[in-house]
mmCIF file of C-alpha atoms in Angstrom:
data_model
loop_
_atom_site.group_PDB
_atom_site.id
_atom_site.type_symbol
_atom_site.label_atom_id
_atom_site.label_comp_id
_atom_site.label_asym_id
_atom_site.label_seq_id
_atom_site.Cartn_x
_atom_site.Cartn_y
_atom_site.Cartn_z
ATOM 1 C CA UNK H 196 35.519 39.883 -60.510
ATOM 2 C CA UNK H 197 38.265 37.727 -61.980
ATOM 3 C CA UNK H 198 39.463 38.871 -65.768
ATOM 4 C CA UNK H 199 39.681 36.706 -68.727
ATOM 5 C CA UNK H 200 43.442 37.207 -68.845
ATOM 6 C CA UNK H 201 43.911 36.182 -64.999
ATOM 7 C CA UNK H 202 41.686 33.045 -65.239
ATOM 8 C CA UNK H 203 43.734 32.091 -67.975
ATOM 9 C CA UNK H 204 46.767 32.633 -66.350
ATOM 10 C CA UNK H 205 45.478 30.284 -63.508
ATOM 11 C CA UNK H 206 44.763 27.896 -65.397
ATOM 12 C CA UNK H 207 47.992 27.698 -67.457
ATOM 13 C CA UNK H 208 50.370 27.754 -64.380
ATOM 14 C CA UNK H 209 48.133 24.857 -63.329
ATOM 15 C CA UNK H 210 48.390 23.026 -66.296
ATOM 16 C CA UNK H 211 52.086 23.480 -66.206
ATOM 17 C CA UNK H 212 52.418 22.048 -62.160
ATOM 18 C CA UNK H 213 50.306 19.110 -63.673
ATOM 19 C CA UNK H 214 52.171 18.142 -66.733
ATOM 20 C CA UNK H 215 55.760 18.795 -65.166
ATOM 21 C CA UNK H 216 54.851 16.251 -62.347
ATOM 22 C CA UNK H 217 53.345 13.801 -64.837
ATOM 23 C CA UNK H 218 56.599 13.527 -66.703
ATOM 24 C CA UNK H 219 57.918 12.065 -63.237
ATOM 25 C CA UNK H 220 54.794 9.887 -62.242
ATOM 26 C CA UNK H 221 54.770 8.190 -65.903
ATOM 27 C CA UNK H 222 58.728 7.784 -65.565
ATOM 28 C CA UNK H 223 58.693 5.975 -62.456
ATOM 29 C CA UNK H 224 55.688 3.857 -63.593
ATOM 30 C CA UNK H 225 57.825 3.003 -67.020
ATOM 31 C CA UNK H 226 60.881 2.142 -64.553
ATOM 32 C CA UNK H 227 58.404 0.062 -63.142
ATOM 33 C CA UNK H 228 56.610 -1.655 -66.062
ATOM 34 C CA UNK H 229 60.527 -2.343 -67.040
ATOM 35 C CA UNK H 230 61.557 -4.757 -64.886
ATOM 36 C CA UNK H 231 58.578 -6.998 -65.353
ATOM 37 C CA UNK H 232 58.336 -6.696 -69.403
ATOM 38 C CA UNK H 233 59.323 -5.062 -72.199
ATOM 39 C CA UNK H 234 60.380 -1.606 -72.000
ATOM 40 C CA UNK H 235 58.441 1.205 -74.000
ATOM 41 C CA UNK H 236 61.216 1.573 -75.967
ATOM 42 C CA UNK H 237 61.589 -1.245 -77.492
ATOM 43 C CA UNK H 238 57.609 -1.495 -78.136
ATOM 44 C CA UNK H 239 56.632 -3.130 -75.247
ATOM 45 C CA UNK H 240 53.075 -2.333 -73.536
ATOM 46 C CA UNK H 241 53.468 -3.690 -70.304
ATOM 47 C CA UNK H 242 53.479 -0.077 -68.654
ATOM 48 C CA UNK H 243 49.555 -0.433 -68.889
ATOM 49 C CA UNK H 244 49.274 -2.459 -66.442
ATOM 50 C CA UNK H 245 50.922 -0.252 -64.140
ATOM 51 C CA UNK H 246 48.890 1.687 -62.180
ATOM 52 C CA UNK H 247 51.636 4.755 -61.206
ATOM 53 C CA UNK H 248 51.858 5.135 -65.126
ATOM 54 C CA UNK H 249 48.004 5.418 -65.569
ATOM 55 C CA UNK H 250 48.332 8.152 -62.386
ATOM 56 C CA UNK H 251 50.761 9.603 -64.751
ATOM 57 C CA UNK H 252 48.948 9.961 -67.223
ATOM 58 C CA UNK H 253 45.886 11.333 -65.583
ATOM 59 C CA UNK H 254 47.506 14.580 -64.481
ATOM 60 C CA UNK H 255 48.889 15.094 -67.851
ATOM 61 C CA UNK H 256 44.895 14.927 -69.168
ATOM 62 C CA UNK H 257 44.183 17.668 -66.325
ATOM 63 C CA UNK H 258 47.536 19.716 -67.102
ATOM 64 C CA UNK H 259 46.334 19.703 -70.565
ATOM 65 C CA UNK H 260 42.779 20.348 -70.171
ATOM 66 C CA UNK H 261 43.845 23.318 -68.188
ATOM 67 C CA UNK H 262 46.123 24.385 -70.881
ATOM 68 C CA UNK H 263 42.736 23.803 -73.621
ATOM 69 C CA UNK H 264 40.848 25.984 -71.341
ATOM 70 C CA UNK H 265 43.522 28.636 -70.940
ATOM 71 C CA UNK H 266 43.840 29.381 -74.578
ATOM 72 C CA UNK H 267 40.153 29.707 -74.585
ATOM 73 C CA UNK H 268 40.421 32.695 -71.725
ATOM 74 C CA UNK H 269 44.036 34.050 -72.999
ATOM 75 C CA UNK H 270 46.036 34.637 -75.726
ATOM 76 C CA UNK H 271 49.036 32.449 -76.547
ATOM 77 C CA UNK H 272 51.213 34.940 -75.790
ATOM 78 C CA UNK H 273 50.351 35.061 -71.959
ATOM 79 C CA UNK H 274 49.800 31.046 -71.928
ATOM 80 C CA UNK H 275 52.695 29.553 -74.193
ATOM 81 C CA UNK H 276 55.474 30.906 -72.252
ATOM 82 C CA UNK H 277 53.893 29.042 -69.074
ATOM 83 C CA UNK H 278 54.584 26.095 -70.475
ATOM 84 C CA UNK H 279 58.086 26.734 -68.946
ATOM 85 C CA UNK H 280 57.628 26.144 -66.180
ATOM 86 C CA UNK H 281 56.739 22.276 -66.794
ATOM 87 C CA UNK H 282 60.446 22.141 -67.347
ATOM 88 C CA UNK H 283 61.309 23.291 -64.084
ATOM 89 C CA UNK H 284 59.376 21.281 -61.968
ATOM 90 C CA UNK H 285 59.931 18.328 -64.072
ATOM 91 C CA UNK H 286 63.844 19.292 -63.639
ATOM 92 C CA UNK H 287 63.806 19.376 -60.054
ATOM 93 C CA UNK H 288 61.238 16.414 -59.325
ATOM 94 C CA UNK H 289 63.666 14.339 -61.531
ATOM 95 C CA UNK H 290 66.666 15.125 -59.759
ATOM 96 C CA UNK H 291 65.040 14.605 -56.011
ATOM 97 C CA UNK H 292 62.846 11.790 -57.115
ATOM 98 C CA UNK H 293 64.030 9.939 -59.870
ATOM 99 C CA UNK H 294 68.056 10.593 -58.703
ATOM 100 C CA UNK H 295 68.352 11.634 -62.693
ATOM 101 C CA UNK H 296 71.053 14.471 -61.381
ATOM 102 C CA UNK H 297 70.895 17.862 -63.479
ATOM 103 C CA UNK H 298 74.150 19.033 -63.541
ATOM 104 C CA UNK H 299 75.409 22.899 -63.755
ATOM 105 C CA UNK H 300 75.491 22.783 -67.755
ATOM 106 C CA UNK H 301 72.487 21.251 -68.167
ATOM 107 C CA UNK H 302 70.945 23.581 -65.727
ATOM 108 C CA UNK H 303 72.238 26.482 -67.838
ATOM 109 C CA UNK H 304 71.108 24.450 -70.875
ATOM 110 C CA UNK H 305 67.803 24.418 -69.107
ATOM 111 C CA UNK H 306 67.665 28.185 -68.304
ATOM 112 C CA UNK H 307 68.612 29.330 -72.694
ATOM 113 C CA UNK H 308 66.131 26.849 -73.784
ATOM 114 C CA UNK H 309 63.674 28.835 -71.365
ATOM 115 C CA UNK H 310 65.021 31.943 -71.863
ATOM 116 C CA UNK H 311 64.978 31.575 -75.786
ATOM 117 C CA UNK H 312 61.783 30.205 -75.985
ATOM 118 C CA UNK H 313 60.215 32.809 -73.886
ATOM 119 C CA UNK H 314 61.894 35.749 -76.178
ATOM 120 C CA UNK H 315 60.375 34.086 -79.604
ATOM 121 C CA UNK H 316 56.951 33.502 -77.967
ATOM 122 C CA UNK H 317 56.794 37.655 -76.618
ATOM 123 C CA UNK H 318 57.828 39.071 -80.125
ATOM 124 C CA UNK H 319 55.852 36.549 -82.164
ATOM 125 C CA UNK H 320 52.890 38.301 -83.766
ATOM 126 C CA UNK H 321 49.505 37.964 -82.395
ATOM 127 C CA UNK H 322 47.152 36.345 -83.744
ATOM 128 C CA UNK H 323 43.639 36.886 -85.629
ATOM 129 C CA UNK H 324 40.651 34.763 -83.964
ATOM 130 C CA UNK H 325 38.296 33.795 -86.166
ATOM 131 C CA UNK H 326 34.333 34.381 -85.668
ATOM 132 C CA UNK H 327 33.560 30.843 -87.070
ATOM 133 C CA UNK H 328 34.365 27.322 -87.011
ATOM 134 C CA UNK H 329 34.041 27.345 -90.958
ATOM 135 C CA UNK H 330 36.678 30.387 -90.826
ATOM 136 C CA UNK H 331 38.897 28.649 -89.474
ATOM 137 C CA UNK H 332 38.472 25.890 -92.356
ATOM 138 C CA UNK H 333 39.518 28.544 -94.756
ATOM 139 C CA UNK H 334 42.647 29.080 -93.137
ATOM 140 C CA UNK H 335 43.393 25.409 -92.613
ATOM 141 C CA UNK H 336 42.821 24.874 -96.602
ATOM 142 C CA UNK H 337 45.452 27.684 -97.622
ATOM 143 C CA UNK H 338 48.032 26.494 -100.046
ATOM 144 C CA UNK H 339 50.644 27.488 -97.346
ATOM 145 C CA UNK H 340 49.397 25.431 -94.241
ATOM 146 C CA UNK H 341 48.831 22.543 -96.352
ATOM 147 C CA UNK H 342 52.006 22.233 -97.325
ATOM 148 C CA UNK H 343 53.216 23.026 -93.672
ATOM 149 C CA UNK H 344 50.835 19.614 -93.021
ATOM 150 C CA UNK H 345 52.080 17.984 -95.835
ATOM 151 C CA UNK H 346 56.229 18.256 -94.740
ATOM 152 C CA UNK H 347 55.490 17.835 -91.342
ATOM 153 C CA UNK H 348 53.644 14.260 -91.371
ATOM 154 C CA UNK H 349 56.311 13.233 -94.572
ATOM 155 C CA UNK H 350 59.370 13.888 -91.519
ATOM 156 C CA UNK H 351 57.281 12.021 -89.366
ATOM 157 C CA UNK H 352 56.426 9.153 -91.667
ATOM 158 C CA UNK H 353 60.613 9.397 -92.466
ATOM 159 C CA UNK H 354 61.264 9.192 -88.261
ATOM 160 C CA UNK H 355 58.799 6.198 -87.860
ATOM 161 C CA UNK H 356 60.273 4.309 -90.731
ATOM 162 C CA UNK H 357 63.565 5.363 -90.918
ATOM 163 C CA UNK H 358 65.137 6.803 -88.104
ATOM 164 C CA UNK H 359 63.519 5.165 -85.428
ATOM 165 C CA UNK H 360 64.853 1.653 -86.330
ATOM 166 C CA UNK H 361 68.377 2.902 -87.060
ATOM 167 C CA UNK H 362 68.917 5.503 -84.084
ATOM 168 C CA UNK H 363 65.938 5.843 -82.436
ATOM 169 C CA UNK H 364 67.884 4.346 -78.847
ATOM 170 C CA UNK H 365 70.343 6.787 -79.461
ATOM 171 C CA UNK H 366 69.126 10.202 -80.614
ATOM 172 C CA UNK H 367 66.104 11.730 -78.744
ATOM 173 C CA UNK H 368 65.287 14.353 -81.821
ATOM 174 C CA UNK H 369 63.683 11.447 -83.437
ATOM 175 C CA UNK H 370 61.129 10.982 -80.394
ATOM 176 C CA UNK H 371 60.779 14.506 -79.369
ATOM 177 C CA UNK H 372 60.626 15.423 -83.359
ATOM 178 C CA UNK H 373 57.342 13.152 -83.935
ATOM 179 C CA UNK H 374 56.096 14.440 -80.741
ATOM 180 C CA UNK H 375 56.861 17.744 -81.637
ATOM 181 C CA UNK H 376 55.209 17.930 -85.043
ATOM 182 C CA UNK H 377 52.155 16.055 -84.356
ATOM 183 C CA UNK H 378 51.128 18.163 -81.151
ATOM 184 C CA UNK H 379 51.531 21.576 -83.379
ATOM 185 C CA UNK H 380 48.943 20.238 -85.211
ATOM 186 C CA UNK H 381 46.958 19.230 -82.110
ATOM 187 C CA UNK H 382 47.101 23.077 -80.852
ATOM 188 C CA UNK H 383 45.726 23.958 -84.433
ATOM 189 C CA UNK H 384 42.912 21.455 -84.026
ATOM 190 C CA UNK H 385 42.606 22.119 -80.594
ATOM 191 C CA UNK H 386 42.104 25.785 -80.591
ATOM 192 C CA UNK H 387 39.465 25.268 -83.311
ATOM 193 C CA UNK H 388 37.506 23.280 -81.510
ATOM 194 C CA UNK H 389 37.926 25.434 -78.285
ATOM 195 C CA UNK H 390 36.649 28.689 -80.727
ATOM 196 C CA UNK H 391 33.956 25.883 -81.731
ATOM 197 C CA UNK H 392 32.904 25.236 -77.876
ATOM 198 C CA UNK H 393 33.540 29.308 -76.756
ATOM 199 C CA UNK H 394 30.923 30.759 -79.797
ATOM 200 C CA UNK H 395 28.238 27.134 -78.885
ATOM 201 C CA UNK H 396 28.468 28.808 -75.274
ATOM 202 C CA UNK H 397 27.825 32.172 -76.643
ATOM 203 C CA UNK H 398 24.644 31.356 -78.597
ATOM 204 C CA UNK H 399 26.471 30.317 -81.825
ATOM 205 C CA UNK H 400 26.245 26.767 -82.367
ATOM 206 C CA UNK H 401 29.135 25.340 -84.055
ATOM 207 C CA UNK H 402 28.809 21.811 -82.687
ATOM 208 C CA UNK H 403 27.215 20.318 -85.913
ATOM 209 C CA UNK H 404 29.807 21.866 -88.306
ATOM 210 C CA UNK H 405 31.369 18.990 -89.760
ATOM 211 C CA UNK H 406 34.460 21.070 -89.655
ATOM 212 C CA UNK H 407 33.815 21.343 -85.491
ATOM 213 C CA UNK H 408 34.324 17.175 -85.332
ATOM 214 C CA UNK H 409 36.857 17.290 -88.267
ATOM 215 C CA UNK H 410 39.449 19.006 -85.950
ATOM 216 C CA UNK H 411 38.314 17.169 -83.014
ATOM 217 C CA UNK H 412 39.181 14.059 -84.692
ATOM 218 C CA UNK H 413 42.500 15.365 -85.914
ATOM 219 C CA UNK H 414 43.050 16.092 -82.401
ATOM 220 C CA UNK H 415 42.073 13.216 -80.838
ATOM 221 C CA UNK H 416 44.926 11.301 -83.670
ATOM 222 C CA UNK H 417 47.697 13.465 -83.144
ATOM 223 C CA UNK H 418 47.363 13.347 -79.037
ATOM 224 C CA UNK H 419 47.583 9.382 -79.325
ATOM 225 C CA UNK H 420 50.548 9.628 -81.349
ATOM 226 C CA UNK H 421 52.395 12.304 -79.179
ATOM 227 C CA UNK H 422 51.368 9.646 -75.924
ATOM 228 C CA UNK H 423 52.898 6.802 -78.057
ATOM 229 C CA UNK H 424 56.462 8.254 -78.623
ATOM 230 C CA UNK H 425 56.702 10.698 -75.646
ATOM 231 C CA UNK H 426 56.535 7.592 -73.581
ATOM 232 C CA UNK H 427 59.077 6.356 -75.638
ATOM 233 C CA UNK H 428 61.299 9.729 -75.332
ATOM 234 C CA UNK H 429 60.745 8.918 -71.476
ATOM 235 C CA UNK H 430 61.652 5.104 -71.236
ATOM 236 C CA UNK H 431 65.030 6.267 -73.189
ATOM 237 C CA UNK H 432 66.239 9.301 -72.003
ATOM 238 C CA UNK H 433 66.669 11.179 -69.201
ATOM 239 C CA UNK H 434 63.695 12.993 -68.256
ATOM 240 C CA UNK H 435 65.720 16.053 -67.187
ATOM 241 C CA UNK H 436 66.554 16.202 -70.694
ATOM 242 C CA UNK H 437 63.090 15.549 -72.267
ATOM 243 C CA UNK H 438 61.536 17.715 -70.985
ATOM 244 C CA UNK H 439 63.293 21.425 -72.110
ATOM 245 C CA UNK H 440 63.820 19.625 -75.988
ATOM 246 C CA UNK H 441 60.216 18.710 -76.102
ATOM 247 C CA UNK H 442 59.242 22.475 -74.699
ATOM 248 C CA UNK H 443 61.517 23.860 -77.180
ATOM 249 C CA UNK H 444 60.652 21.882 -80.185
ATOM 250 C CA UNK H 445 56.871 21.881 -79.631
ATOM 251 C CA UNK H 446 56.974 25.485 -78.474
ATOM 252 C CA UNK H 447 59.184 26.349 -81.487
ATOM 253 C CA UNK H 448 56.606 24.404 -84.182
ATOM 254 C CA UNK H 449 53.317 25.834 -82.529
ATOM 255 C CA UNK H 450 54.384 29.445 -83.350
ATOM 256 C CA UNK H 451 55.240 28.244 -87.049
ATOM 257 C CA UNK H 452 52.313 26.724 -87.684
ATOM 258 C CA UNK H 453 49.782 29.495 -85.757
ATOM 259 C CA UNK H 454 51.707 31.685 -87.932
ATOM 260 C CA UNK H 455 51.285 30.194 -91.230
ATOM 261 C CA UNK H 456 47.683 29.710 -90.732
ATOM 262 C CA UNK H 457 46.978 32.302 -89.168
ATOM 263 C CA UNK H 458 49.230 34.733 -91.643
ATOM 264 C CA UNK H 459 50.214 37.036 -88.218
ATOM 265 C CA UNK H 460 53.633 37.662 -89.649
ATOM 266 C CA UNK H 461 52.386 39.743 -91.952
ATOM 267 C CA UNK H 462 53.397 43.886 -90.588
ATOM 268 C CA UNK H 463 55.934 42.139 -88.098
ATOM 269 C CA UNK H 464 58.819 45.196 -87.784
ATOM 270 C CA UNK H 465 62.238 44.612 -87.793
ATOM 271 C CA UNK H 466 62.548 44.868 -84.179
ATOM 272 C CA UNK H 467 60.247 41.868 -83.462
ATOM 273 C CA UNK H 468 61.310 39.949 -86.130
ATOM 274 C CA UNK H 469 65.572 40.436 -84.951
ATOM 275 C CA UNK H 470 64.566 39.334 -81.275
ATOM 276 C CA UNK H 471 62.406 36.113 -82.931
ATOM 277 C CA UNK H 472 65.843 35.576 -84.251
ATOM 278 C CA UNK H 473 67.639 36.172 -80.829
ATOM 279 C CA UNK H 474 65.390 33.666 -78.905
ATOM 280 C CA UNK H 475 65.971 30.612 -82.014
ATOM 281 C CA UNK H 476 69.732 31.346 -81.458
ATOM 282 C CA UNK H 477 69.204 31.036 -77.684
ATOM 283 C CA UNK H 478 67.315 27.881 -78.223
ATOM 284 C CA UNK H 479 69.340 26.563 -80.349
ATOM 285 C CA UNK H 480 72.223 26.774 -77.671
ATOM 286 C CA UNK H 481 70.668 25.199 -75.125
ATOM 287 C CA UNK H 482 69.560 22.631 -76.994
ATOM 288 C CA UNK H 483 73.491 21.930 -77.765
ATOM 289 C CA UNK H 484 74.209 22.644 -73.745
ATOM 290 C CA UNK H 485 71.623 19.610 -73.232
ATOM 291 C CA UNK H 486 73.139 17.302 -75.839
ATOM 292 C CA UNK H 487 76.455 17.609 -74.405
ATOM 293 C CA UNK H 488 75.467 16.680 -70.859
ATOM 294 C CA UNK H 489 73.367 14.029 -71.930
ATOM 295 C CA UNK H 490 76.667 12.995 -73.948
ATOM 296 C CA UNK H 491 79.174 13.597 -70.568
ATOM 297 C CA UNK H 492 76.810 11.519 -68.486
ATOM 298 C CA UNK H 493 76.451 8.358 -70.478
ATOM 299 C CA UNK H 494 80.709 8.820 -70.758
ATOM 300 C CA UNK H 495 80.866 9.099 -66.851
ATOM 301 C CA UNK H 496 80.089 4.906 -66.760
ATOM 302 C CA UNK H 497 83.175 4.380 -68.898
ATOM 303 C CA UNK H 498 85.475 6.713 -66.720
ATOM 304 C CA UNK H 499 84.752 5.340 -63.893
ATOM 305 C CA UNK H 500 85.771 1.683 -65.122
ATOM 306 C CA UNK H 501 88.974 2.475 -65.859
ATOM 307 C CA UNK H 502 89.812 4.419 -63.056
ATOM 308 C CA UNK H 503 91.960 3.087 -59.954
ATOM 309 C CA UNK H 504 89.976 2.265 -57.466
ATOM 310 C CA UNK H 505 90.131 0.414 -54.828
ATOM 311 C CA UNK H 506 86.494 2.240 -54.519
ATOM 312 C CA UNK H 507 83.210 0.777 -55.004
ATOM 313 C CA UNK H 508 81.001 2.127 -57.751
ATOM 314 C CA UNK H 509 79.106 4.070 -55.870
ATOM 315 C CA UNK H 510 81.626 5.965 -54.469
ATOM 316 C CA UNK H 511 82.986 7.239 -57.781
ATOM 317 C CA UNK H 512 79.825 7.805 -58.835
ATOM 318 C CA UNK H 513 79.575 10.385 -55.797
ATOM 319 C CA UNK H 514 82.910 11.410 -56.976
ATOM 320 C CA UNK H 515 82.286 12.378 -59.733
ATOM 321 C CA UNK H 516 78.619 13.902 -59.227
ATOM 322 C CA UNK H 517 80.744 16.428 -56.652
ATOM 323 C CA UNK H 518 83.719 17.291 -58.820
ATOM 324 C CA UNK H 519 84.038 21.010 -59.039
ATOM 325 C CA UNK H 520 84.632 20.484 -62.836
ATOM 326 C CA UNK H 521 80.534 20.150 -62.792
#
């Protein structure tokens, strides 16, 4: 008889082999879309009509409807961490299949991100479920979340308006940061209506709560938006690269957010609440490791033009690639 805790623990490392692959299958359709329109990052829709992105995007819906499902069966703190190891296989796919090469510092960067994230997700407090859709109302209408809501969609009204038409080619927080804050409040949503859907199952209707299709709508908005600009993130940057600062960011404003509304910090011990602050430090160092490999590769293009050569490109390319300095 299969446990709760080990069906959800199937269904999470699922989810993550589905949505680490999808970040590969969507870039190569965008490559795609690319040469025959408008790239996504410069608004163009074009990547619709190709079918490799739509394959894409598929497996993401199945990685993520695993994930829904998992936090149904398991508690975040045995399915967040998973999420991992979509960075991984998104890491290596990349560098095999989409010749996007992950160099020794960014694999380190890689490996803090991971490491930090998993060390803030262990000590984070656990949370309370609640018995009820309309509970879980009650919590979403405290003071304190609301204002959580009300920051989060004024940074990402400032990052649509502001920052994406000044730098949004050239800095990938402004991306990953809408995607970021828009799909912590999709877990919110998402878990209520997976509470909503566990209790209908157990004999406790909640489908005709308003509250039940207020959430799913929420949802349904903020999963659209994260699609929009994590295509965007994915046209622009490296997808080696994407894929840890998305992880870490997302990762990073779920626990916030669960923890607001939730109140579970309340009782934390010092312990806990010293290694919470260990794992943002980690994070916060990879996240640096990334940025300055990103940096170093887009330099490697100028290096190599003013070298001496009687080489082609391609062969200081290779050069490079195989220096011991990386």
């Amino acid at each position: 008889m299969v446990s709760d805790n080990e069906m959800g623990l199937a269904l999470a490392v699922s989810s993550s082999v589905f949505i680490g692959s999808s970040f590969i299958l969507k870039k190569k359709g965008l490559k795609r879309a690319a040469a025959n329109g408008t790239r996504a990052g410069f608004g163009g829709y074009t990547y619709l009509l190709e079918p490799l992105w739509w394959v894409g995007l598929v497996t993401m819906t199945f990685g993520e409807i695993a994930n829904f499902v998992a936090y149904v069966y398991a508690p975040a703190v045995l399915v967040t961490p998973l999420g991992a190891l979509s960075i991984i296989i998104s890491a290596v796919l990349a560098h095999f299949l989409l010749d996007e090469k992950l160099r020794k510092m960014g694999v380190w960067g890689c490996v803090c991100c991971i490491v930090g994230s998993v060390m803030i997700v262990i000590h984070a407090p656990q949370e309370q479920t609640p018995n009820s859709v309309e509970e879980i109302w009650k919590l979403a209408m405290q003071p304190a979340f609301l204002i959580y809501v009300a920051i989060s969609m004024s940074i990402v009204l400032a990052l649509i308006l502001y920052c994406e038409p000044l730098c949004g080619q050239t800095n990938i927080l402004v991306y990953i940061g809408i995607c970021s804050l828009m799909g912590s409040l999709t877990v919110m949503s998402i878990k209520a209506v997976g509470i909503a859907i566990k209790l209908t199952f157990e004999g406790i209707n909640q489908i005709w709560y308003p509250e039940t299709w207020f959430f799913a709508m929420v949802a349904a908005i903020c999963v659209v938006m994260q699609m929009i600009y994590l295509n965007k993130a994915l046209d622009t940057f490296n997808a080696a690269i994407v894929s840890p600062i998305y992880y870490v960011m997302f990762t990073t404003l779920t626990i916030v957010a669960s923890a607001i509304m939730f109140k579970d910090w309340n009782g934390q011990n010092t312990d806990s609440i010293a290694s919470e602050i260990c794992g943002f430090i980690t994070v916060l160092t990879g996240t640096v490791i990334l940025h300055a490999t990103r940096e170093e590769e887009q330099a490697s293009p100028r290096r190599m033009r003013w070298q001496d050569s009687g080489k082609s490109f391609d062969e200081e390319h290779l050069t490079s690639l195989y220096s011991p300095e990386y």
